[in-house]
Coordinates of C-alpha atoms and ligand atoms in Angstrom, one line a residue:
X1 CA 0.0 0.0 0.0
X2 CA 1.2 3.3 -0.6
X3 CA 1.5 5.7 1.8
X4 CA 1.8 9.1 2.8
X5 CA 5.5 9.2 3.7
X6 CA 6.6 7.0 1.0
X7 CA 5.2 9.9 -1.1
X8 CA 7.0 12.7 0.6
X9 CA 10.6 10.3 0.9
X10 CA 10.5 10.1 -2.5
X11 CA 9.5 13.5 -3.3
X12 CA 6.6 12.5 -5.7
X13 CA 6.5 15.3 -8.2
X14 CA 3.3 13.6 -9.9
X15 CA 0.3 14.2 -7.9
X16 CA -3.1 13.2 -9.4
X17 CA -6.9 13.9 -8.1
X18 CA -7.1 10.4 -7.4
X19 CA -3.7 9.7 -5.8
X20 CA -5.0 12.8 -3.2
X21 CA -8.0 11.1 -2.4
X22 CA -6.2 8.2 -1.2
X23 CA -4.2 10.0 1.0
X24 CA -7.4 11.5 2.4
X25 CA -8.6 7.9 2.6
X26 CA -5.6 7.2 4.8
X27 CA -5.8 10.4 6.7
X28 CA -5.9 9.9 10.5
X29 CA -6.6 13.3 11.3
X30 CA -9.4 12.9 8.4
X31 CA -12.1 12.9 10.9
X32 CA -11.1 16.1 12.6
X33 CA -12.6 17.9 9.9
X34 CA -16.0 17.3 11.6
X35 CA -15.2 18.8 14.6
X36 CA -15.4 22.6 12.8
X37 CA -17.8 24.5 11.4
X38 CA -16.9 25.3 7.5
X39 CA -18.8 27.3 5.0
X40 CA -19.8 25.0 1.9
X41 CA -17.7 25.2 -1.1
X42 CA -14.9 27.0 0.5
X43 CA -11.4 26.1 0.4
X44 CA -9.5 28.0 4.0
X45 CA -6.5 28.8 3.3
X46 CA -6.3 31.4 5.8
X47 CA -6.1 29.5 9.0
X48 CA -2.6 31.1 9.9
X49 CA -4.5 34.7 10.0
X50 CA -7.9 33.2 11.8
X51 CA -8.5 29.9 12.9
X52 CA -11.5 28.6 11.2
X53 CA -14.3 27.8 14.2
X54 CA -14.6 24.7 16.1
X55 CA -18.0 23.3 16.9
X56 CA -17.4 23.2 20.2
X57 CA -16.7 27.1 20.9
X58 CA -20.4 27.5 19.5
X59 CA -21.5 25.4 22.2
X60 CA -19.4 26.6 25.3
X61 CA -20.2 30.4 23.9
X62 CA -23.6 29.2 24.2
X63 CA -23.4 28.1 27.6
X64 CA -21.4 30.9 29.1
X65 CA -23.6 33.2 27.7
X66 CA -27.3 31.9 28.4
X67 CA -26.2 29.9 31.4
X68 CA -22.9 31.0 33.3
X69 CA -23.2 35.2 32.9
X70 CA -26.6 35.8 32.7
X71 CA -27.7 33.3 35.2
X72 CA -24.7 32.2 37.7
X73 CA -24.0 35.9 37.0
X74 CA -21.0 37.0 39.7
X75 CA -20.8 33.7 41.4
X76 CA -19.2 32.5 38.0
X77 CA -15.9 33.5 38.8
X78 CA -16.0 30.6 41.1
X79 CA -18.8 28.5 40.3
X80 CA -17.4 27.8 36.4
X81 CA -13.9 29.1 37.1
X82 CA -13.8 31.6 35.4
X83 CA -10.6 32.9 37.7
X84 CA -8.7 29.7 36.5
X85 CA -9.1 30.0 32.8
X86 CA -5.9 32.1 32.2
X87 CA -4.2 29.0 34.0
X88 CA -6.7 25.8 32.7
X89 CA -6.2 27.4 28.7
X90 CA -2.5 27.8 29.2
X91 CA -2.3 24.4 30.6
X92 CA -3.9 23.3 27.4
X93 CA -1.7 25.5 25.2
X94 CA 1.6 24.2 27.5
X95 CA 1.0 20.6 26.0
X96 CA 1.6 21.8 22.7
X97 CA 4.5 23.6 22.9
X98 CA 6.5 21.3 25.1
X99 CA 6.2 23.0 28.4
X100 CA 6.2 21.2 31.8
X101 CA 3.2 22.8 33.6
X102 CA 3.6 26.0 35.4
X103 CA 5.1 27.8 32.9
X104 CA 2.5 29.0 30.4
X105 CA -0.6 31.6 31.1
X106 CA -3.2 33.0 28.7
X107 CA -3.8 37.0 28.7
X108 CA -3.8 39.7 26.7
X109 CA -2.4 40.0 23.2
X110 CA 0.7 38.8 22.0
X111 CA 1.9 42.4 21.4
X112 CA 1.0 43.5 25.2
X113 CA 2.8 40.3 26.3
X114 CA 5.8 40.9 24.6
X115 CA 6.4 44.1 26.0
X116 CA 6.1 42.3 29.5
X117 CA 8.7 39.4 28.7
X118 CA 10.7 42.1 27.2
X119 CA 10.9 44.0 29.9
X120 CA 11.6 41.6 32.2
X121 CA 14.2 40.0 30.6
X122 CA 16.1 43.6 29.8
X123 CA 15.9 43.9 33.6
X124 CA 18.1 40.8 34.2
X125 CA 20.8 42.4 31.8
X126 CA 21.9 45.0 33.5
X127 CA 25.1 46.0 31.4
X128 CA 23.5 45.3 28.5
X129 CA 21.0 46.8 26.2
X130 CA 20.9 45.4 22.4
X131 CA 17.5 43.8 21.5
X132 CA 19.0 42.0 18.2
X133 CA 16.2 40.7 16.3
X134 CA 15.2 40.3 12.1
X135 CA 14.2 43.1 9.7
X136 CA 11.7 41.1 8.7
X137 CA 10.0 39.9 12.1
X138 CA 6.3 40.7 12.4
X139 CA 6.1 45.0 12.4
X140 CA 4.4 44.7 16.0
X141 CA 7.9 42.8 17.3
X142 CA 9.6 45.4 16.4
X143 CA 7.3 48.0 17.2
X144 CA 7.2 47.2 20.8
X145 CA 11.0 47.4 20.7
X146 CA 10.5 50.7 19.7
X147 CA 8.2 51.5 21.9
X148 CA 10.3 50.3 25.3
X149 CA 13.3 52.0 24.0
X150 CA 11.4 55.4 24.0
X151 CA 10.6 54.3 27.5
X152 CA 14.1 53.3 28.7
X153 CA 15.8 55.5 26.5
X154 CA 18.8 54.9 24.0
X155 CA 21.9 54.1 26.5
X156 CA 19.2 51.2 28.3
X157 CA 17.4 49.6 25.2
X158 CA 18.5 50.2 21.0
X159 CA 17.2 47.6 18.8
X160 CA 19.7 46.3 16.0
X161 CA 18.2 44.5 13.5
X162 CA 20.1 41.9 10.7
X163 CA 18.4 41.1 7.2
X164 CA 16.1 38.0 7.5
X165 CA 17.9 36.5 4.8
X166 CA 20.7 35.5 6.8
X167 CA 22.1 32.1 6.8
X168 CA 21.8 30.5 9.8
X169 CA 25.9 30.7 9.7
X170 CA 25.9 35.0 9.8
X171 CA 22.5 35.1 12.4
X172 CA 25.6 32.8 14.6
X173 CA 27.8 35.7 14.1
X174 CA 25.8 38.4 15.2
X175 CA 25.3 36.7 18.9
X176 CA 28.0 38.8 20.5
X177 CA 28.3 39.6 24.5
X178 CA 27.1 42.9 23.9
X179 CA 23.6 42.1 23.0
X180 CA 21.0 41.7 25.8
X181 CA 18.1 39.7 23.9
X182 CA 17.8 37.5 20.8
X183 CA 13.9 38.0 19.7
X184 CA 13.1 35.5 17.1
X185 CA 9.6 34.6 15.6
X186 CA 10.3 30.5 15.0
X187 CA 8.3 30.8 11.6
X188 CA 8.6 33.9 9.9
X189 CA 5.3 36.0 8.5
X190 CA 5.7 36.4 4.8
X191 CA 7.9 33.5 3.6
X192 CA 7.1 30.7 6.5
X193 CA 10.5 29.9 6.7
X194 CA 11.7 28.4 10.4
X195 CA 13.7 28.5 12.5
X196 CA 15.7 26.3 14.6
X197 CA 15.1 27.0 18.0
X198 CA 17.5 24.2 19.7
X199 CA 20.2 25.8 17.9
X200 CA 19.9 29.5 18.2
X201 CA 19.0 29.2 21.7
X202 CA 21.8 27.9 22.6
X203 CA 24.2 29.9 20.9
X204 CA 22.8 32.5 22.3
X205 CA 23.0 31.7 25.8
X206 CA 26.2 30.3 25.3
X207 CA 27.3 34.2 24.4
X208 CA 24.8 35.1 28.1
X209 CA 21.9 36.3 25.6
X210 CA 18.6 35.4 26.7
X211 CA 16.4 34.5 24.3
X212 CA 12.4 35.5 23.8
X213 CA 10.8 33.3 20.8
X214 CA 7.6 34.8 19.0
X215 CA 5.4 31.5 18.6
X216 CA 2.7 32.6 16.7
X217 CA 3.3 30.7 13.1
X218 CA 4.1 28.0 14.7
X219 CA 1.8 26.7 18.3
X220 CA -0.9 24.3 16.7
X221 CA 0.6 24.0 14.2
X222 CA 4.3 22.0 14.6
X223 CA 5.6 20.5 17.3
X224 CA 7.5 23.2 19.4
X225 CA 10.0 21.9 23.0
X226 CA 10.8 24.6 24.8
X227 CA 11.7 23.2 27.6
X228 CA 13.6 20.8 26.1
X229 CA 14.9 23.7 24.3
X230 CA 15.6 25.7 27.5
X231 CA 14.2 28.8 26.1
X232 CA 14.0 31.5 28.2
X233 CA 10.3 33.3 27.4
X234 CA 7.9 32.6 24.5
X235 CA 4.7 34.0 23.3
X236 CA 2.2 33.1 21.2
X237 CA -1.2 34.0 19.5
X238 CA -4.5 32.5 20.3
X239 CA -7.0 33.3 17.3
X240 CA -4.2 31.6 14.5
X241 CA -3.4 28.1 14.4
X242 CA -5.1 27.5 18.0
X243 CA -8.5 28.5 16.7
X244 CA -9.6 30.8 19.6
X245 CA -11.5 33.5 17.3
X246 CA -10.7 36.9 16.2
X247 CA -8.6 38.6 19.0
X248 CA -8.3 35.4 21.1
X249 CA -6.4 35.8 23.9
X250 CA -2.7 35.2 23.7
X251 CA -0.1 33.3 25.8
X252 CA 2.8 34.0 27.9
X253 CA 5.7 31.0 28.7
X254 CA 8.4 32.2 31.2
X255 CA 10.8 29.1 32.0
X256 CA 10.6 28.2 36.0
X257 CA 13.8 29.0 36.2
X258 CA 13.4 32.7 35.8
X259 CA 9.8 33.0 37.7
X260 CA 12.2 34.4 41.1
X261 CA 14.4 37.0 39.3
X262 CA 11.7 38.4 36.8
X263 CA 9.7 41.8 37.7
X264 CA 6.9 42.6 34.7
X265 CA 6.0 46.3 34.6
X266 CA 2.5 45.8 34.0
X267 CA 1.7 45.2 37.5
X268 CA -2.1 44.9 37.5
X269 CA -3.9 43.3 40.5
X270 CA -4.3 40.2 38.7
X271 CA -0.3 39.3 38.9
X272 CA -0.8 40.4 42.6
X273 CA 0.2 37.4 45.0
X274 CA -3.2 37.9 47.1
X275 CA -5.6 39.8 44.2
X276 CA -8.1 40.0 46.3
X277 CA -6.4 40.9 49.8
X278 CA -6.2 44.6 48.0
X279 CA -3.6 45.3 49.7
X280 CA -1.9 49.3 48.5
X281 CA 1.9 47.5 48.1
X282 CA 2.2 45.3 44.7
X283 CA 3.8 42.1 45.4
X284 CA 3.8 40.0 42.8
X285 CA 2.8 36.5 42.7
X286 CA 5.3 33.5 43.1
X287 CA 4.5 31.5 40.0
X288 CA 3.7 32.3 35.8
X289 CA 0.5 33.8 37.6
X290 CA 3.0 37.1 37.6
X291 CA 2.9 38.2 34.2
X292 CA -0.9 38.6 34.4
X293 CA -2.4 42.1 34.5
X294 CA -6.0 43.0 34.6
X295 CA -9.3 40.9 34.5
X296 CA -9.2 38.4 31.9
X297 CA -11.7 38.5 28.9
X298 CA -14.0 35.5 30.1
X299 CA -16.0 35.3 26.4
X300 CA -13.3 35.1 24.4
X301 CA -10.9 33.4 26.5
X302 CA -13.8 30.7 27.1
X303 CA -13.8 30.3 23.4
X304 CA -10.2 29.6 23.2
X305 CA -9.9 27.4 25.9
X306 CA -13.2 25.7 24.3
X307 CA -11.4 25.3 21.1
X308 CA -8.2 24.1 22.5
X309 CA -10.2 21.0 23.4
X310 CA -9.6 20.0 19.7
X311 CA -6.3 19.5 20.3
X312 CA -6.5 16.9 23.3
X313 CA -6.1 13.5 21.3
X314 CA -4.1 15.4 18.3
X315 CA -0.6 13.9 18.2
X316 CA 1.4 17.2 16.9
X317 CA 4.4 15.2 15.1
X318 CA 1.1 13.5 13.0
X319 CA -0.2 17.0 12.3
X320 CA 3.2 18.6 11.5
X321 CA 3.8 15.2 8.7
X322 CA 0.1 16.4 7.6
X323 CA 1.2 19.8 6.9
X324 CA 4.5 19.0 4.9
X325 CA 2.5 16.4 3.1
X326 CA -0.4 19.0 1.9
X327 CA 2.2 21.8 0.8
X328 CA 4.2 19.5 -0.6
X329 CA 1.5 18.5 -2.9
X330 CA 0.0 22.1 -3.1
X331 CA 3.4 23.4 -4.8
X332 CA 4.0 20.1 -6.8
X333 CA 0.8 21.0 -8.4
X334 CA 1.7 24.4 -8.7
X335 CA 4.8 22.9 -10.7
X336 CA 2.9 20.9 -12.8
X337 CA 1.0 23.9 -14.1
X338 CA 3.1 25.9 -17.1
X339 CA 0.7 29.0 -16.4
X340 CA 1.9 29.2 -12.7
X341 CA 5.5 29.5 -13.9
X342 CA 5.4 33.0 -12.7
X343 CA 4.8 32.7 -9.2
X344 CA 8.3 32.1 -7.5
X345 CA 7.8 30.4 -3.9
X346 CA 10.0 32.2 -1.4
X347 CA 9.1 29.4 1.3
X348 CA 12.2 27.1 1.8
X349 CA 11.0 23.5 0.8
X350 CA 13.6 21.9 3.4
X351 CA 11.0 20.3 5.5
X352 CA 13.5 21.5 8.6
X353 CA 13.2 24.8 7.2
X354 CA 9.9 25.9 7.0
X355 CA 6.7 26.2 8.9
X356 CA 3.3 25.1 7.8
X357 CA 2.4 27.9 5.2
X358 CA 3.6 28.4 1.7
X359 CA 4.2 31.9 0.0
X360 CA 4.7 33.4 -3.5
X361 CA 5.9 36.3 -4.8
X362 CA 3.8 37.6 -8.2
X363 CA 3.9 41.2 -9.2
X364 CA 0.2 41.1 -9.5
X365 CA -0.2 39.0 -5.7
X366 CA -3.5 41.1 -4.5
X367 CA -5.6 40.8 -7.5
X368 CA -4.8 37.2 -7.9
X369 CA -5.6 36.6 -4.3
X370 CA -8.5 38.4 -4.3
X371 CA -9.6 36.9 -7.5
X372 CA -8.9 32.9 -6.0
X373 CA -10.9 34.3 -2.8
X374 CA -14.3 35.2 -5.1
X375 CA -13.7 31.9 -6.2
X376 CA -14.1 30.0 -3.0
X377 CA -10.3 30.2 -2.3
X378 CA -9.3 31.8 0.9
X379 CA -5.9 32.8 0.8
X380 CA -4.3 36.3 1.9
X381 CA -1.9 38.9 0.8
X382 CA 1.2 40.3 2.2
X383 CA 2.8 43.5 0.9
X384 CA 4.4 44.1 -1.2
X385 CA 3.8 41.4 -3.7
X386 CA 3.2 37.8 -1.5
X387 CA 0.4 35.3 -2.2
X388 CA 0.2 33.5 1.3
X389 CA -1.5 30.1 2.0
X390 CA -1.8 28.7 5.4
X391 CA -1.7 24.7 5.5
X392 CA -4.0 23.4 8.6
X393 CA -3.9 20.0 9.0
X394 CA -6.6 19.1 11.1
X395 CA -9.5 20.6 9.0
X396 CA -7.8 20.9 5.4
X397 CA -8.1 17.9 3.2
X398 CA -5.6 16.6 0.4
X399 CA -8.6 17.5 -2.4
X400 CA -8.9 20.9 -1.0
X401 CA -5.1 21.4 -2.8
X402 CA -6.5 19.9 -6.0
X403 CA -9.5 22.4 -5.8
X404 CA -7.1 25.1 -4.9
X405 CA -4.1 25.0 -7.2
X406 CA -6.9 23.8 -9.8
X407 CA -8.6 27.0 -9.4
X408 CA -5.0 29.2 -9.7
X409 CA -4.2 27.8 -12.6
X410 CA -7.9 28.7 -14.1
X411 CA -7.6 32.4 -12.9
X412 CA -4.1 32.9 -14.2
X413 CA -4.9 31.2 -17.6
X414 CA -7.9 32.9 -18.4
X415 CA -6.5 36.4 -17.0
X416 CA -9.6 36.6 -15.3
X417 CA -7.6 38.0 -12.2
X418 CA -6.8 41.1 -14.2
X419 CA -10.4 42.3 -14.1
X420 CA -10.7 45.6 -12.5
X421 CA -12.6 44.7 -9.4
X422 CA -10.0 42.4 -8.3
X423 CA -7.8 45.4 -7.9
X424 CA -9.4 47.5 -5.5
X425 CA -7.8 47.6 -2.3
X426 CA -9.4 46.4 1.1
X427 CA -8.3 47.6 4.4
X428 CA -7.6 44.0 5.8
X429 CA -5.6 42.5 3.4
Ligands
LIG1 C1 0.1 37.7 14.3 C2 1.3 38.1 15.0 C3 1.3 38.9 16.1 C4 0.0 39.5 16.5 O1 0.1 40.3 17.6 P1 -1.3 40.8 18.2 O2 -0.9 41.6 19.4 O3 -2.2 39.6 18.5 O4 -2.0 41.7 17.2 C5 2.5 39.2 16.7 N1 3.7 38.6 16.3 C6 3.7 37.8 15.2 C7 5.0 37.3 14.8 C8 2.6 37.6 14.5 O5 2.6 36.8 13.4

């Protein structure tokens, strides 16, 4: 019998309709499909931007909604544990990321929560104050940078920033004993290439760097240790590959080791060791409980925590050969198409090297995605010129790439994407 990893150890360059159905056939995620709710004839290839919806946030929506707030009204934050959830959905999100529990809490935005791990790990460089990092790192990264530098001023905080087209062999260079903290997003944004995070870790704390990874390309969506790792903070998004809805809550890891040294500046009540002893002097709480900082958002963060239920029997090495296995046949097919010759893929194919999305450069990118998304394909567009297609394995099925790279080719053969109204510029792209 053939299977799935025969295909990709070979590097089968001829992929058929019915060859794809197979491999759905023999699919063991194939069932997790049914666990989301998925407009009809749409192919999602956005699922790195937003999640699509699992079934099951509907019904715990539903419940905290007509049964927990508007009935068990204030008594909730005890009665359904509501003051928990930061700690019960990190739990959750810790298992996927190879974190030993303790370590990992949901709040706030991945933006707010890198200015807090930031922060506290410039405070435990005294001497030092280079934030090295990519030029091509998500803008908010390097925003927040920014924005803490202004705080601290130049002689405590400068960002220095190297080209993301480094080899791994020049990025080793860089990590001198001047800078303070390496801040790496694992999978990068446009091209989806990765990281790897054993490595640079440890070269970097080899040189006394401490080391902050961004994780939100990559949690739910490859296996990630980083404990085993021994990274120093992580955070992560909730409302991309974890499915927790637009403007899920995000999640903070600070490794155990650090939980005693670390002060967070964002020292709300709810990182207070005794919240609710309102005491007037801050002390902060002993544990990951630390880097929290007002009340958490209970609807969407029950959503989230809801959704990351889908994840309890997934086995992430099974979804990660998933995703190599769909975008390996996604640009095969792409290959296989003359009229396609134009689009140049700027996502390494090493499956070591890249993360589970796949990303083209075409000087026409916009119109083409917004003609493939009038036609059922979700994809999105990254300026200047990218074509971006998130891969996610547990509700995307091998003959969703057929339909997908099928409809492409159509659109670029018949020009149809050059039509006017394909040109006209949203304000999410
Ligand atoms: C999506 C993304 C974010 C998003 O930050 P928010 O605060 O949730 O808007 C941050 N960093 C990276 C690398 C991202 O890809």
């Amino acid at each position: 019998m053939t299977t799935l990893s025969h295909y990709l150890e070979n590097n089968q360059t001829d992929i058929s309709l019915p060859l794809l159905q197979q491999l759905d056939c023999q699919d063991p995620l194939a069932t997790k499909r049914d666990a989301f709710v998925l407009p009809k004839n749409t192919v999602y290839l956005d699922g790195n931007s937003l999640g699509a919806m699992p079934k099951l946030v509907a019904e715990r929506a539903q419940q905290v909604l007509s049964k927990q707030w508007s009935q068990d009204l204030i008594k909730s934050w005890n009665s359904h544990n509501w003051i928990d959830l930061p700690v019960t959905s990190g739990e959750k999100i810790a298992r996927l990321v190879g974190a030993a529990p303790g370590q990992l809490i949901c709040c706030d935005s991945t933006s707010v929560n890198l200015f807090k791990v930031l922060s506290s790990a410039m405070q435990m460089q005294p001497g030092r104050k280079v934030v090295l990092s990519l030029a091509g790192n998500f803008p908010t990264d390097l925003y927040m940078v920014q924005g803490l530098a202004s705080l601290l001023g130049e002689h405590n905080c400068q960002l220095k920033l190297i080209d993301e087209s480094v080899n791994d062999q020049l990025l080793e260079q860089e990590l001198t004993d001047e800078i303070a903290v390496l801040l790496l997003t694992q999978v990068d944004f446009r091209s989806g290439r990765l990281l790897n995070m054993q490595r640079l870790t440890e070269l970097a704390q080899a040189k006394g760097i401490l080391v902050i990874w961004d994780l939100a390309h990559s949690a739910g969506a490859l296996p990630i240790a980083l404990d085993a790792c021994n990274v120093d903070f992580a955070i992560g998004c909730g409302y991309k590959y974890l499915n927790g809805g637009p403007g899920a809550p995000a999640f903070i890891y600070a490794a155990a080791r650090h939980h005693n040294a670390v002060s967070q500046p964002l020292s709300g009540w709810m990182g207070h060791s005794s919240p609710f002893s309102f005491d007037k002097h801050y002390q902060k709480a002993a544990g990951i409980s630390q880097f929290l900082t007002g009340t958490p958002a209970i609807l969407s963060m029950s959503a989230l925590d809801a959704a990351l239920d889908v994840f309890a029997d997934v086995e992430m090495t099974q979804l990660r050969e998933k995703s190599l296995a769909l975008s390996h046949c996604f640009h095969q097919l792409v290959l296989q198409h003359n009229c396609l010759r134009p689009l140049k893929l700027i996502t390494p194919l090493k499956p070591a090297e890249r993360g589970s999305q796949l990303a083209y450069q075409h000087p026409d990118a916009y119109a083409l995605c917004q003609a493939l998304i009038s036609h059922g394909v979700i994809a999105d567009f990254r300026a200047p010129n990218i074509l971006r297609l998130g891969i996610t394995p547990l509700y995307l099925r091998y003959v969703d790439i057929w339909q997908a790279v099928t409809t492409l080719a159509e659109l670029v053969a018949s020009n149809e994407y050059l039509k006017p109204q394909y040109a006209v510029k949203n304000k999410v792209t």
